[in-house]
């Protein structure tokens, strides 16, 4: 898989937004290009919100990090949800 590798994620945490704490959805349908998730990851000493692009029953998680020559959905920005959960589990011990 291309994208952000497990070794590049320095830290991860759950940081819900106000509407997530209230059980609301970002869009009325739950679908969209840039749905904020409750996760944040630390990559290259900076915290990034993890977003989801979802238009059916499967989504892609990514961070909005804009390397030169790549758009918002550049493959280098994709994050694996299992990696996020692993980092959170490691840090909660």
mmCIF file of C-alpha atoms in Angstrom:
data_model
loop_
_atom_site.group_PDB
_atom_site.id
_atom_site.type_symbol
_atom_site.label_atom_id
_atom_site.label_comp_id
_atom_site.label_asym_id
_atom_site.label_seq_id
_atom_site.Cartn_x
_atom_site.Cartn_y
_atom_site.Cartn_z
ATOM 1 C CA UNK A 1 0.000 0.000 0.000
ATOM 2 C CA UNK A 2 1.284 3.441 -0.820
ATOM 3 C CA UNK A 3 0.630 6.241 1.569
ATOM 4 C CA UNK A 4 1.658 7.035 5.120
ATOM 5 C CA UNK A 5 3.368 4.014 6.598
ATOM 6 C CA UNK A 6 2.955 2.863 10.199
ATOM 7 C CA UNK A 7 6.521 3.934 11.016
ATOM 8 C CA UNK A 8 5.758 7.519 9.913
ATOM 9 C CA UNK A 9 2.888 7.934 12.396
ATOM 10 C CA UNK A 10 4.559 9.334 15.503
ATOM 11 C CA UNK A 11 1.376 9.471 17.564
ATOM 12 C CA UNK A 12 -2.391 9.197 17.196
ATOM 13 C CA UNK A 13 -5.355 10.234 19.302
ATOM 14 C CA UNK A 14 -9.124 10.474 19.353
ATOM 15 C CA UNK A 15 -10.256 14.099 19.348
ATOM 16 C CA UNK A 16 -13.941 14.400 18.566
ATOM 17 C CA UNK A 17 -15.451 17.562 17.145
ATOM 18 C CA UNK A 18 -18.495 19.158 18.805
ATOM 19 C CA UNK A 19 -20.995 17.612 16.384
ATOM 20 C CA UNK A 20 -19.460 14.151 16.814
ATOM 21 C CA UNK A 21 -19.841 14.430 20.597
ATOM 22 C CA UNK A 22 -23.541 15.127 20.038
ATOM 23 C CA UNK A 23 -23.990 12.092 17.773
ATOM 24 C CA UNK A 24 -24.514 14.180 14.621
ATOM 25 C CA UNK A 25 -23.171 13.576 11.107
ATOM 26 C CA UNK A 26 -21.103 16.009 9.024
ATOM 27 C CA UNK A 27 -23.493 15.682 6.068
ATOM 28 C CA UNK A 28 -27.124 14.625 5.983
ATOM 29 C CA UNK A 29 -26.250 11.529 3.952
ATOM 30 C CA UNK A 30 -23.002 10.629 5.688
ATOM 31 C CA UNK A 31 -21.202 10.691 2.332
ATOM 32 C CA UNK A 32 -18.682 13.181 0.959
ATOM 33 C CA UNK A 33 -15.119 13.931 -0.129
ATOM 34 C CA UNK A 34 -13.785 15.363 3.125
ATOM 35 C CA UNK A 35 -15.672 13.997 6.123
ATOM 36 C CA UNK A 36 -13.688 14.765 9.313
ATOM 37 C CA UNK A 37 -13.162 11.698 11.499
ATOM 38 C CA UNK A 38 -12.573 11.649 15.238
ATOM 39 C CA UNK A 39 -8.923 10.689 14.691
ATOM 40 C CA UNK A 40 -5.802 12.832 14.579
ATOM 41 C CA UNK A 41 -2.327 11.587 13.665
ATOM 42 C CA UNK A 42 1.073 13.144 14.231
ATOM 43 C CA UNK A 43 3.289 12.989 11.139
ATOM 44 C CA UNK A 44 6.554 14.937 10.750
ATOM 45 C CA UNK A 45 6.028 16.588 14.149
ATOM 46 C CA UNK A 46 2.648 18.043 13.186
ATOM 47 C CA UNK A 47 -0.898 16.974 14.098
ATOM 48 C CA UNK A 48 -3.300 16.324 11.213
ATOM 49 C CA UNK A 49 -7.029 15.595 11.305
ATOM 50 C CA UNK A 50 -7.864 12.351 9.501
ATOM 51 C CA UNK A 51 -10.580 12.750 6.844
ATOM 52 C CA UNK A 52 -12.644 10.176 5.010
ATOM 53 C CA UNK A 53 -13.689 10.215 1.355
ATOM 54 C CA UNK A 54 -16.771 8.019 1.180
ATOM 55 C CA UNK A 55 -19.439 7.629 -1.516
ATOM 56 C CA UNK A 56 -20.663 4.074 -0.904
ATOM 57 C CA UNK A 57 -20.115 1.500 1.813
ATOM 58 C CA UNK A 58 -16.315 1.809 1.853
ATOM 59 C CA UNK A 59 -14.207 4.914 2.459
ATOM 60 C CA UNK A 60 -10.593 6.010 2.200
ATOM 61 C CA UNK A 61 -8.899 7.746 5.116
ATOM 62 C CA UNK A 62 -6.386 10.497 4.395
ATOM 63 C CA UNK A 63 -4.805 13.607 5.848
ATOM 64 C CA UNK A 64 -4.774 17.010 4.209
ATOM 65 C CA UNK A 65 -1.070 17.305 3.643
ATOM 66 C CA UNK A 66 -0.192 18.960 0.368
ATOM 67 C CA UNK A 67 3.186 17.864 -0.990
ATOM 68 C CA UNK A 68 4.251 19.748 -4.089
ATOM 69 C CA UNK A 69 2.769 18.278 -7.241
ATOM 70 C CA UNK A 70 -0.017 16.348 -5.499
ATOM 71 C CA UNK A 71 -3.622 17.211 -4.905
ATOM 72 C CA UNK A 72 -5.677 16.597 -1.808
ATOM 73 C CA UNK A 73 -6.183 12.934 -2.675
ATOM 74 C CA UNK A 74 -2.554 12.149 -3.415
ATOM 75 C CA UNK A 75 -1.746 8.535 -2.588
ATOM 76 C CA UNK A 76 1.007 9.684 -0.241
ATOM 77 C CA UNK A 77 -1.661 11.077 2.115
ATOM 78 C CA UNK A 78 -3.667 7.864 2.586
ATOM 79 C CA UNK A 79 -3.741 6.491 6.153
ATOM 80 C CA UNK A 80 -4.580 2.914 7.169
ATOM 81 C CA UNK A 81 -7.178 2.795 9.952
ATOM 82 C CA UNK A 82 -5.500 -0.279 11.471
ATOM 83 C CA UNK A 83 -2.276 1.717 11.850
ATOM 84 C CA UNK A 84 -4.138 4.512 13.645
ATOM 85 C CA UNK A 85 -5.739 2.068 16.071
ATOM 86 C CA UNK A 86 -2.391 0.331 16.694
ATOM 87 C CA UNK A 87 -0.716 3.618 17.630
ATOM 88 C CA UNK A 88 -3.599 4.606 19.915
ATOM 89 C CA UNK A 89 -3.468 1.181 21.621
ATOM 90 C CA UNK A 90 0.312 1.392 22.080
ATOM 91 C CA UNK A 91 0.062 4.830 23.676
ATOM 92 C CA UNK A 92 -2.739 3.907 26.053
ATOM 93 C CA UNK A 93 -0.723 1.195 27.813
#
